[in-house]
Short mmCIF file of C-alpha atoms and ligand atoms in Angstrom, two decimals:
data_model
loop_
_atom_site.label_atom_id
_atom_site.label_comp_id
_atom_site.label_asym_id
_atom_site.label_seq_id
_atom_site.Cartn_x
_atom_site.Cartn_y
_atom_site.Cartn_z
CA MET V 15 -21.43 -4.69 -32.12
CA PRO V 16 -23.07 -8.02 -33.00
CA ASP V 17 -26.08 -9.27 -31.08
CA PRO V 18 -24.67 -12.17 -29.01
CA ASN V 19 -27.59 -14.35 -30.03
CA SER V 20 -27.52 -13.78 -33.76
CA PRO V 21 -25.51 -16.11 -36.01
CA ASP V 22 -22.29 -14.65 -37.34
CA PRO V 23 -20.31 -16.58 -39.96
CA VAL V 24 -16.88 -15.58 -38.60
CA LEU V 25 -17.81 -16.31 -35.00
CA ASP V 26 -19.26 -19.62 -36.13
CA GLN V 27 -15.94 -20.54 -37.75
CA LEU V 28 -14.17 -19.63 -34.53
CA ARG V 29 -16.68 -21.64 -32.48
CA ALA V 30 -16.00 -24.64 -34.70
CA ILE V 31 -12.28 -24.34 -33.93
CA VAL V 32 -12.25 -23.69 -30.16
CA GLY V 33 -15.69 -24.91 -29.12
CA PRO V 34 -18.75 -22.69 -28.56
CA ALA V 35 -18.06 -22.14 -24.87
CA TRP V 36 -14.74 -20.46 -25.68
CA VAL V 37 -16.08 -17.74 -27.96
CA MET V 38 -17.59 -15.33 -25.48
CA THR V 39 -19.83 -12.51 -26.64
CA ALA V 40 -22.22 -11.80 -23.76
CA PRO V 41 -21.34 -8.54 -21.98
CA GLY V 42 -21.36 -10.30 -18.62
CA GLU V 43 -18.65 -12.67 -19.87
CA THR V 44 -16.48 -10.20 -21.75
CA VAL V 45 -16.50 -7.26 -19.35
CA GLY V 46 -13.43 -8.39 -17.41
CA TYR V 47 -11.37 -8.46 -20.61
CA LEU V 48 -12.32 -4.98 -21.73
CA GLU V 49 -11.01 -2.76 -18.96
CA ASP V 50 -7.51 -2.47 -17.57
CA TRP V 51 -7.01 -2.73 -13.83
CA ARG V 52 -5.99 0.94 -13.59
CA ARG V 53 -9.36 1.82 -15.20
CA LEU V 54 -7.65 4.06 -17.75
CA TYR V 55 -9.00 2.24 -20.80
CA ARG V 56 -12.29 0.60 -21.68
CA GLY V 57 -12.69 -1.12 -25.04
CA ARG V 58 -15.33 -3.08 -26.94
CA THR V 59 -15.02 -6.34 -28.85
CA PRO V 60 -17.11 -8.65 -31.04
CA ALA V 61 -15.86 -11.60 -28.94
CA VAL V 62 -13.28 -12.87 -26.51
CA VAL V 63 -11.80 -16.05 -27.99
CA ARG V 64 -10.04 -18.52 -25.72
CA PRO V 65 -8.15 -21.16 -27.70
CA GLY V 66 -7.04 -24.25 -25.83
CA ASN V 67 -3.73 -24.89 -27.58
CA THR V 68 -1.30 -23.53 -30.18
CA ASP V 69 -2.96 -25.33 -33.07
CA GLU V 70 -6.35 -23.82 -32.24
CA LEU V 71 -4.80 -20.37 -31.98
CA SER V 72 -3.11 -20.87 -35.31
CA ARG V 73 -6.45 -21.69 -36.93
CA VAL V 74 -8.17 -18.77 -35.16
CA MET V 75 -5.50 -16.43 -36.52
CA ALA V 76 -5.87 -17.85 -40.02
CA VAL V 77 -9.61 -17.07 -39.92
CA CYS V 78 -9.05 -13.55 -38.56
CA HIS V 79 -6.35 -12.93 -41.15
CA CYS V 80 -8.56 -14.13 -43.96
CA HIS V 81 -11.36 -11.76 -42.86
CA GLY V 82 -9.07 -8.83 -42.01
CA ILE V 83 -10.06 -8.89 -38.34
CA ALA V 84 -7.67 -7.28 -35.88
CA VAL V 85 -6.80 -9.15 -32.68
CA VAL V 86 -5.68 -8.05 -29.22
CA PRO V 87 -3.76 -10.76 -27.33
CA GLN V 88 -4.38 -10.78 -23.59
CA GLY V 89 -2.79 -12.64 -20.68
CA GLY V 90 -3.45 -11.67 -17.07
CA ASN V 91 -4.59 -8.16 -18.05
CA THR V 92 -2.12 -6.55 -15.65
CA SER V 93 -0.67 -4.01 -18.09
CA MET V 94 0.17 -0.59 -16.62
CA VAL V 95 -0.09 1.06 -20.03
CA GLY V 96 -3.31 -0.32 -21.55
CA GLY V 97 -1.37 -2.82 -23.66
CA ALA V 98 -4.03 -5.56 -23.70
CA ILE V 99 -7.28 -3.60 -24.09
CA PRO V 100 -8.99 -3.29 -27.49
CA SER V 101 -10.04 0.06 -28.91
CA ASP V 102 -13.61 1.25 -28.35
CA ALA V 103 -14.46 0.84 -32.04
CA GLY V 104 -15.76 -2.66 -31.27
CA ASP V 105 -14.05 -4.44 -34.16
CA GLN V 106 -10.96 -5.95 -32.48
CA MET V 107 -11.17 -9.55 -31.30
CA VAL V 108 -9.67 -10.25 -27.87
CA ILE V 109 -7.59 -13.45 -27.82
CA SER V 110 -7.12 -14.72 -24.28
CA LEU V 111 -4.13 -17.03 -23.82
CA SER V 112 -5.20 -18.23 -20.38
CA ARG V 113 -6.14 -21.76 -21.48
CA LEU V 114 -2.62 -22.41 -22.76
CA ASN V 115 -1.58 -23.14 -19.21
CA ARG V 116 0.67 -26.17 -19.19
CA VAL V 117 4.25 -26.45 -18.09
CA ARG V 118 5.44 -28.66 -20.95
CA ALA V 119 8.82 -29.65 -19.54
CA ILE V 120 11.41 -28.85 -16.92
CA ASP V 121 15.00 -30.03 -16.92
CA PRO V 122 17.15 -29.52 -13.82
CA VAL V 123 20.36 -30.39 -15.72
CA ASP V 124 19.76 -28.09 -18.68
CA MET V 125 18.32 -25.63 -16.12
CA THR V 126 15.41 -24.82 -18.42
CA MET V 127 11.65 -25.01 -18.34
CA THR V 128 9.23 -24.95 -21.26
CA VAL V 129 6.10 -23.08 -20.32
CA GLU V 130 2.95 -22.09 -22.17
CA ALA V 131 1.85 -18.49 -22.46
CA GLY V 132 -1.12 -18.73 -20.10
CA VAL V 133 0.79 -20.11 -17.12
CA THR V 134 0.90 -17.46 -14.41
CA LEU V 135 4.34 -16.28 -13.44
CA ARG V 136 3.70 -17.54 -9.92
CA ALA V 137 2.73 -21.02 -11.12
CA ALA V 138 5.91 -21.13 -13.22
CA GLN V 139 7.98 -20.03 -10.20
CA GLU V 140 6.36 -22.70 -8.06
CA THR V 141 7.09 -25.40 -10.62
CA ALA V 142 10.72 -24.32 -10.84
CA SER V 143 10.95 -24.35 -7.07
CA ALA V 144 9.38 -27.81 -6.80
CA HIS V 145 12.23 -29.03 -9.02
CA GLY V 146 14.89 -27.38 -6.88
CA GLY V 147 15.42 -24.33 -9.09
CA LEU V 148 14.49 -20.66 -9.19
CA LEU V 149 12.76 -18.82 -12.01
CA PRO V 150 14.38 -15.51 -11.21
CA LEU V 151 11.73 -13.07 -12.31
CA SER V 152 9.67 -11.39 -9.62
CA ILE V 153 7.04 -8.69 -10.19
CA GLY V 154 4.23 -7.35 -8.03
CA SER V 155 1.52 -8.81 -10.28
CA GLU V 156 3.07 -12.29 -10.55
CA GLY V 157 -0.04 -14.01 -9.17
CA SER V 158 -2.07 -12.86 -12.20
CA ALA V 159 0.49 -11.96 -14.88
CA GLN V 160 0.97 -14.75 -17.42
CA ILE V 161 4.20 -15.83 -19.10
CA GLY V 162 3.05 -14.66 -22.55
CA GLY V 163 2.40 -11.15 -21.28
CA VAL V 164 5.50 -11.12 -19.11
CA LEU V 165 7.62 -11.89 -22.18
CA SER V 166 5.66 -9.70 -24.58
CA THR V 167 6.32 -6.75 -22.28
CA ASN V 168 9.87 -7.80 -21.35
CA ALA V 169 8.96 -7.47 -17.68
CA GLY V 170 11.71 -6.54 -15.25
CA GLY V 171 10.88 -6.40 -11.58
CA ASN V 172 12.76 -6.75 -8.35
CA ASN V 173 15.59 -9.07 -9.37
CA THR V 174 16.74 -7.42 -12.60
CA VAL V 175 19.79 -6.12 -10.76
CA ARG V 176 20.99 -9.71 -10.59
CA TYR V 177 19.41 -11.75 -13.37
CA GLY V 178 18.40 -9.19 -16.00
CA ASN V 179 14.96 -8.67 -17.55
CA ALA V 180 12.58 -11.23 -19.00
CA ARG V 181 14.45 -11.17 -22.31
CA ASP V 182 17.62 -12.35 -20.57
CA LEU V 183 15.83 -15.50 -19.46
CA VAL V 184 14.43 -16.58 -22.83
CA LEU V 185 16.22 -19.31 -24.78
CA GLY V 186 13.43 -20.21 -27.16
CA LEU V 187 9.92 -19.26 -28.24
CA GLU V 188 6.91 -20.66 -30.03
CA VAL V 189 4.95 -17.92 -31.80
CA VAL V 190 1.79 -17.78 -33.89
CA LEU V 191 2.26 -15.25 -36.67
CA ALA V 192 -0.31 -12.83 -38.08
CA ASP V 193 -1.47 -15.23 -40.78
CA GLY V 194 -1.68 -18.22 -38.46
CA GLN V 195 1.68 -19.81 -39.26
CA VAL V 196 3.41 -21.31 -36.24
CA TRP V 197 7.10 -20.65 -35.66
CA ASN V 198 8.53 -23.37 -33.46
CA GLY V 199 11.67 -21.81 -32.04
CA LEU V 200 11.54 -23.69 -28.76
CA ARG V 201 15.27 -24.36 -28.70
CA ARG V 202 16.98 -25.03 -25.38
CA LEU V 203 20.43 -23.97 -26.50
CA ARG V 204 22.85 -21.76 -24.65
CA LYS V 205 24.72 -21.16 -27.90
CA ASP V 206 22.94 -20.79 -31.22
CA ASN V 207 24.40 -18.29 -33.70
CA THR V 208 22.21 -18.95 -36.71
CA GLY V 209 21.32 -15.58 -38.14
CA TYR V 210 19.00 -12.94 -36.74
CA CYS V 211 17.85 -13.47 -33.19
CA LEU V 212 14.15 -13.66 -34.00
CA ARG V 213 12.95 -14.56 -30.53
CA GLN V 214 14.12 -11.23 -29.17
CA LEU V 215 11.94 -9.45 -31.73
CA PHE V 216 8.84 -10.86 -30.10
CA VAL V 217 10.01 -10.21 -26.54
CA GLY V 218 8.94 -6.67 -25.69
CA ALA V 219 6.85 -6.29 -28.88
CA GLU V 220 3.62 -6.32 -26.85
CA GLY V 221 1.88 -8.70 -29.24
CA THR V 222 2.31 -6.41 -32.26
CA LEU V 223 4.49 -8.84 -34.25
CA GLY V 224 3.12 -12.26 -33.32
CA ILE V 225 1.50 -14.06 -30.40
CA ILE V 226 3.85 -15.92 -28.06
CA THR V 227 2.35 -19.29 -27.17
CA ALA V 228 5.22 -20.97 -25.30
CA ALA V 229 8.76 -20.27 -24.17
CA VAL V 230 11.89 -22.00 -23.00
CA LEU V 231 13.07 -20.10 -19.91
CA LYS V 232 16.33 -20.33 -18.02
CA ILE V 233 16.15 -21.31 -14.39
CA VAL V 234 18.95 -20.80 -11.87
CA ALA V 235 20.13 -22.36 -8.63
CA ARG V 236 17.80 -21.67 -5.70
CA PRO V 237 19.30 -19.51 -2.93
CA ARG V 238 20.30 -21.38 0.21
CA GLU V 239 20.70 -18.22 2.29
CA THR V 240 18.76 -14.98 2.15
CA ALA V 241 19.15 -11.83 4.24
CA VAL V 242 16.82 -8.83 4.06
CA ALA V 243 17.11 -5.36 5.59
CA PHE V 244 14.88 -2.30 5.60
CA CYS V 245 16.80 0.94 6.18
CA ALA V 246 16.07 4.59 6.65
CA VAL V 247 18.70 6.50 4.68
CA ALA V 248 19.72 10.13 4.88
CA SER V 249 19.07 11.09 1.23
CA PRO V 250 18.85 9.69 -2.31
CA GLU V 251 22.63 10.16 -2.51
CA ALA V 252 23.02 8.12 0.68
CA ALA V 253 20.83 5.38 -0.86
CA LEU V 254 23.21 5.24 -3.82
CA ALA V 255 26.24 5.20 -1.54
CA VAL V 256 24.78 2.19 0.31
CA PHE V 257 24.22 0.42 -3.00
CA ALA V 258 27.83 1.11 -3.97
CA ARG V 259 29.01 -0.37 -0.66
CA PHE V 260 27.17 -3.65 -1.34
CA GLN V 261 28.51 -3.72 -4.88
CA ALA V 262 32.03 -3.29 -3.64
CA HIS V 263 31.49 -5.94 -0.96
CA ASP V 264 29.87 -8.78 -2.93
CA PRO V 265 28.00 -7.73 -6.10
CA ALA V 266 26.94 -11.29 -6.89
CA ALA V 267 24.89 -11.47 -3.68
CA ILE V 268 22.62 -8.48 -4.42
CA GLN V 269 19.24 -10.05 -5.16
CA ALA V 270 17.26 -6.79 -4.91
CA PHE V 271 17.98 -3.18 -4.01
CA GLU V 272 14.82 -1.11 -3.84
CA TYR V 273 14.28 2.57 -3.06
CA MET V 274 11.15 4.02 -1.42
CA SER V 275 10.26 7.62 -0.64
CA GLY V 276 9.04 8.54 2.85
CA LEU V 277 5.76 9.75 1.41
CA GLY V 278 5.21 6.49 -0.45
CA VAL V 279 5.79 4.42 2.68
CA ASP V 280 3.50 6.77 4.65
CA LEU V 281 0.73 6.03 2.12
CA VAL V 282 1.26 2.27 2.50
CA LEU V 283 1.17 2.47 6.29
CA ARG V 284 -1.97 4.63 6.22
CA LEU V 285 -3.96 2.84 3.51
CA VAL V 286 -2.97 -0.83 3.65
CA GLU V 287 -4.09 -2.75 6.69
CA GLY V 288 -1.54 -4.83 8.56
CA THR V 289 1.57 -2.98 7.40
CA ILE V 290 4.04 -1.75 10.01
CA LEU V 291 7.22 0.32 9.96
CA PRO V 292 9.97 -1.82 11.50
CA LEU V 293 11.95 1.28 12.57
CA ALA V 294 11.66 3.69 15.51
CA ALA V 295 10.88 6.75 13.39
CA ARG V 296 9.74 7.63 9.89
CA ALA V 297 12.23 8.98 7.39
CA ASP V 298 12.15 10.72 4.00
CA HIS V 299 14.01 7.93 2.19
CA TYR V 300 14.28 4.18 2.60
CA VAL V 301 16.00 1.26 0.92
CA LEU V 302 15.22 -2.45 1.00
CA ILE V 303 18.19 -4.74 0.48
CA GLU V 304 17.92 -8.44 -0.22
CA LEU V 305 21.07 -10.55 -0.40
CA ALA V 306 20.90 -14.16 -1.52
CA THR V 307 23.25 -16.92 -2.53
CA PRO V 308 23.12 -20.59 -3.49
CA ARG V 309 26.48 -21.08 -1.71
CA PRO V 310 26.17 -22.86 1.64
CA ASN V 311 27.44 -21.15 4.82
CA ALA V 312 28.11 -17.88 3.04
CA GLY V 313 27.53 -15.74 6.12
CA LEU V 314 25.21 -13.32 4.36
CA ARG V 315 23.62 -12.08 7.54
CA GLN V 316 27.05 -11.04 8.86
CA SER V 317 27.87 -9.31 5.55
CA LEU V 318 24.63 -7.38 5.74
CA GLU V 319 25.37 -6.24 9.30
CA ASP V 320 28.97 -5.30 8.52
CA VAL V 321 28.12 -3.20 5.49
CA LEU V 322 25.20 -1.48 7.21
CA GLU V 323 27.28 -0.73 10.29
CA ALA V 324 29.91 0.99 8.17
CA ALA V 325 27.19 2.94 6.33
CA MET V 326 25.70 4.01 9.66
CA ALA V 327 29.06 5.14 10.95
CA ASP V 328 29.36 7.39 7.88
CA GLY V 329 25.84 8.79 8.32
CA GLU V 330 24.33 7.21 5.20
CA VAL V 331 22.04 4.84 7.07
CA ILE V 332 19.99 6.38 9.89
CA ASP V 333 18.37 3.19 11.16
CA ALA V 334 18.02 -0.39 9.95
CA ALA V 335 15.94 -3.48 10.64
CA ILE V 336 17.26 -6.88 9.62
CA ALA V 337 14.62 -9.58 9.19
CA GLU V 338 14.91 -12.42 11.70
CA SER V 339 12.33 -14.74 10.17
CA GLU V 340 10.41 -15.54 7.00
CA ALA V 341 7.46 -13.60 8.44
CA GLN V 342 9.63 -10.52 8.92
CA ILE V 343 10.99 -10.83 5.39
CA ARG V 344 7.42 -10.88 4.09
CA ALA V 345 6.43 -7.90 6.27
CA ILE V 346 9.35 -5.84 4.97
CA TRP V 347 8.60 -6.74 1.36
CA ARG V 348 4.95 -5.79 1.89
CA LEU V 349 6.00 -2.20 2.57
CA ARG V 350 7.51 -2.20 -0.89
CA GLU V 351 4.99 -4.29 -2.78
CA GLU V 352 1.91 -2.45 -1.49
CA HIS V 353 3.01 0.83 -3.06
CA THR V 354 0.91 0.24 -6.16
CA GLU V 355 -2.21 -0.61 -4.17
CA SER V 356 -1.83 2.27 -1.70
CA GLN V 357 -1.39 4.76 -4.52
CA LYS V 358 -4.50 3.43 -6.19
CA ARG V 359 -6.42 3.92 -2.94
CA ALA V 360 -5.06 7.46 -2.50
CA GLY V 361 -6.98 8.70 -5.57
CA ALA V 362 -5.81 9.55 -9.07
CA SER V 363 -2.17 8.95 -9.78
CA VAL V 364 0.18 9.31 -12.72
CA LYS V 365 2.86 6.67 -13.23
CA ASN V 366 6.26 7.29 -14.76
CA ASP V 367 8.09 4.02 -15.23
CA VAL V 368 11.48 5.47 -16.14
CA SER V 369 15.11 4.46 -16.05
CA VAL V 370 18.43 6.27 -15.82
CA PRO V 371 21.99 5.06 -15.29
CA VAL V 372 22.12 3.82 -11.70
CA SER V 373 24.54 6.58 -10.71
CA SER V 374 21.94 9.19 -11.82
CA VAL V 375 19.06 7.93 -9.66
CA PRO V 376 19.59 10.64 -6.99
CA ALA V 377 19.63 13.36 -9.67
CA LEU V 378 16.42 11.91 -11.11
CA ILE V 379 14.69 11.91 -7.74
CA ARG V 380 15.77 15.46 -6.91
CA GLY V 381 15.24 16.94 -10.37
CA ALA V 382 11.84 15.36 -11.05
CA THR V 383 10.60 16.14 -7.53
CA ALA V 384 11.42 19.82 -7.95
CA ALA V 385 9.92 19.95 -11.45
CA CYS V 386 6.65 18.25 -10.41
CA GLU V 387 6.27 20.42 -7.31
CA ALA V 388 6.75 23.50 -9.48
CA LEU V 389 4.17 22.22 -11.97
CA LEU V 390 1.52 21.52 -9.35
CA PRO V 391 2.08 22.74 -5.78
CA GLY V 392 0.67 20.20 -3.31
CA ILE V 393 1.26 17.22 -5.62
CA LEU V 394 2.29 14.07 -3.71
CA VAL V 395 5.64 12.86 -5.01
CA ALA V 396 6.06 9.16 -4.27
CA PRO V 397 8.94 7.63 -6.25
CA PHE V 398 9.96 4.05 -5.54
CA GLY V 399 11.38 1.04 -7.27
CA HIS V 400 14.33 -0.84 -8.57
CA MET V 401 17.22 1.46 -7.71
CA GLY V 402 19.77 -1.29 -8.27
CA ASP V 403 19.01 -1.33 -12.00
CA GLY V 404 18.19 2.39 -12.36
CA ASN V 405 14.42 1.90 -12.82
CA ILE V 406 12.39 4.24 -10.66
CA HIS V 407 8.59 4.39 -10.67
CA PHE V 408 8.37 8.15 -10.42
CA ASN V 409 4.73 8.19 -9.42
CA LEU V 410 2.66 11.21 -8.50
CA VAL V 411 -0.53 11.15 -6.48
CA GLN V 412 -3.18 13.86 -6.55
CA PRO V 413 -3.27 16.51 -3.83
CA PRO V 414 -6.02 15.38 -1.42
CA ASP V 415 -8.12 18.51 -2.03
CA MET V 416 -8.11 18.23 -5.84
CA ALA V 417 -10.75 16.48 -7.96
CA ALA V 418 -9.41 13.18 -9.31
CA ALA V 419 -10.52 14.04 -12.85
CA ASP V 420 -8.69 17.38 -12.78
CA PHE V 421 -5.51 15.62 -11.71
CA ALA V 422 -5.92 12.87 -14.31
CA ALA V 423 -6.29 15.56 -16.99
CA LEU V 424 -2.73 16.63 -16.21
CA ASP V 425 -1.29 13.21 -17.06
CA HIS V 426 0.60 14.26 -20.18
CA ALA V 427 1.86 17.46 -18.58
CA ILE V 428 3.20 15.45 -15.64
CA MET V 429 4.64 12.68 -17.82
CA ASP V 430 6.37 15.21 -20.05
CA THR V 431 7.77 17.08 -17.05
CA VAL V 432 9.34 13.91 -15.64
CA ALA V 433 10.46 12.80 -19.10
CA GLU V 434 12.41 16.00 -19.65
CA ILE V 435 14.45 15.35 -16.49
CA VAL V 436 14.95 11.74 -17.61
CA ARG V 437 16.19 12.97 -20.99
CA THR V 438 18.82 15.21 -19.42
CA LEU V 439 20.10 12.12 -17.57
CA ASP V 440 20.28 9.93 -20.70
CA GLY V 441 17.45 7.73 -19.47
CA SER V 442 14.41 6.03 -20.97
CA PHE V 443 10.75 7.07 -20.77
CA SER V 444 9.69 3.44 -20.37
CA ALA V 445 11.82 1.04 -18.34
CA GLU V 446 9.77 -2.11 -17.78
CA HIS V 447 6.04 -1.47 -18.29
CA GLY V 448 6.28 -0.96 -22.05
CA ILE V 449 4.46 1.48 -24.32
CA GLY V 450 0.96 0.01 -24.68
CA GLN V 451 -1.43 2.78 -25.69
CA LEU V 452 -0.42 5.17 -22.91
CA LYS V 453 2.99 6.10 -24.26
CA THR V 454 2.62 5.78 -28.05
CA TYR V 455 2.46 9.57 -28.24
CA MET V 456 6.03 9.76 -26.92
CA MET V 457 7.57 7.33 -29.40
CA ALA V 458 8.24 9.69 -32.31
CA ASP V 459 9.98 12.18 -30.05
CA TRP V 460 12.07 9.61 -28.17
CA ARG V 461 12.68 6.91 -30.74
CA GLY V 462 12.17 8.84 -33.98
CA GLY V 463 14.42 8.83 -37.04
CA ALA V 464 16.25 5.64 -37.94
CA GLU V 465 15.05 3.75 -34.86
CA LEU V 466 11.34 4.24 -35.47
CA MET V 467 11.84 3.64 -39.20
CA MET V 468 13.40 0.23 -38.44
CA MET V 469 10.59 -0.65 -36.03
CA GLN V 470 7.97 0.30 -38.63
CA LYS V 471 9.71 -1.85 -41.26
CA VAL V 472 9.78 -4.85 -38.93
CA LYS V 473 6.08 -4.34 -38.20
CA GLN V 474 5.33 -4.04 -41.91
CA ALA V 475 7.25 -7.25 -42.64
CA LEU V 476 5.58 -9.37 -39.97
CA ASP V 477 2.11 -7.83 -39.90
CA PRO V 478 1.55 -6.08 -43.23
CA ALA V 479 -2.21 -5.79 -42.71
CA GLY V 480 -1.76 -4.27 -39.24
CA LEU V 481 -3.96 -6.86 -37.52
CA LEU V 482 -1.85 -7.54 -34.42
CA ASN V 483 -2.66 -5.36 -31.41
CA PRO V 484 -3.30 -2.21 -33.44
CA GLY V 485 -2.72 1.12 -31.74
CA LYS V 486 -0.09 -0.26 -29.37
CA VAL V 487 3.65 0.52 -29.28
CA LEU V 488 3.96 2.38 -32.59
CA PRO V 489 2.44 5.80 -33.17
CA LYS V 490 -0.11 6.06 -35.96
CA SER V 491 1.82 6.70 -39.19
C1 2HG O 28 6.39 -2.50 -9.21
O1 2HG O 28 7.61 -2.38 -9.31
C2 2HG O 28 5.57 -2.44 -10.44
O2 2HG O 28 5.83 -2.71 -8.13
C3 2HG O 28 4.44 -1.43 -10.35
O3 2HG O 28 6.35 -2.25 -11.56
C4 2HG O 28 4.89 -0.03 -10.26
O4 2HG O 28 2.76 0.81 -9.53
C5 2HG O 28 3.78 1.02 -10.17
O5 2HG O 28 3.97 2.09 -10.76
ZN1 ZN O 29 8.51 -2.20 -11.10
#
């Protein structure tokens, strides 16, 4: 690790490109870039470099390439899987994209916006909204997560059921390649069949193939009406039956359909101040339904009531609260969005961001609950998430009387137990959080053979020296 005060020829070249203030080496300045928020990974770095625009990044990458220095791109550092933390060897440069923070353009007729990588998702949403549109991507960490990271991890979130994942919103990209070349693919076209779809290679690649510096994103019409309900349901099967009812009624209006376990909501109510259950009694299973439409006078509130009444009559819904105001909508969403925070406060936890076909969500919840309880009696099973697209966060929290470190040591055993259930249901071991460094060990088993071979060839073609985010996504070969 270099002494921050001693001259270093490479760092001096980088200082000449971005300015001395933006090459940070002092531990007090770099510490926040070297640990993930879950505190699973802590790395070391010679410097955190913060270029101010694409051209500077291009020149930084050319220098790193020339000297064989590996780089770890970082946005808001909100990865769940250690995707943006360098190794502890101390030789990987962290490249922060946070100064590339301009919205370059927005066009309400094309329904597109061109945004730089360091713009937070929330700032991008607010800009879209100020122009009468909606950037339809919503994730818990949107206040900190930046567009570059959101695209590099192909984030999903609460509205995937309606608008798809991040990759479905990308029309064009600007990318700095491993050797510093800039690919300007910022096209705003809805149709463009001109060979391989290169932009989709970089989306979800977690910075292992190139560094996204800007993107053209689709925006959609802003909803005019929204209706939100929080319901206690009789079982996971009942939750699915309620989803099917809304799909049969008006699939285009389903903006979000989220599942929460009773135990998960109990943790939120106990550990997060200001949260309240809007129902008379607790239950073992809940769903949150948000309907929305840009159509005027669509009568969404009435639809919500009608469908829920029918579901109650058939015993699927036990009790329901329909939000009467913006404040009530926010209070209901808090019960869902505070799951991550409450589980962090409850001690050590193991996350399983998995997906199955929507129709198999009840089987996932039942099968993985039984398997985890058999593995570790007393384990707190707190699944929740995006039931409408089949992505459940099958999270497990330590038994209260167990040492956090002992529970954390079981992480692979727990992940493998859940993964085996997911496999029997034709699901995926990573739905929306990506692979990072946490799940590389599962890649050969799940994506081995021709699939991993193709991924390795793509990596070899675009980053032959292995300088881009080493140790992430692909297992060591
Ligand atoms: C969410 O859906 C995020 O809130 C985080 O994907 C999930 O904490 C988690 O496991
Ligand atoms: Zn999620």
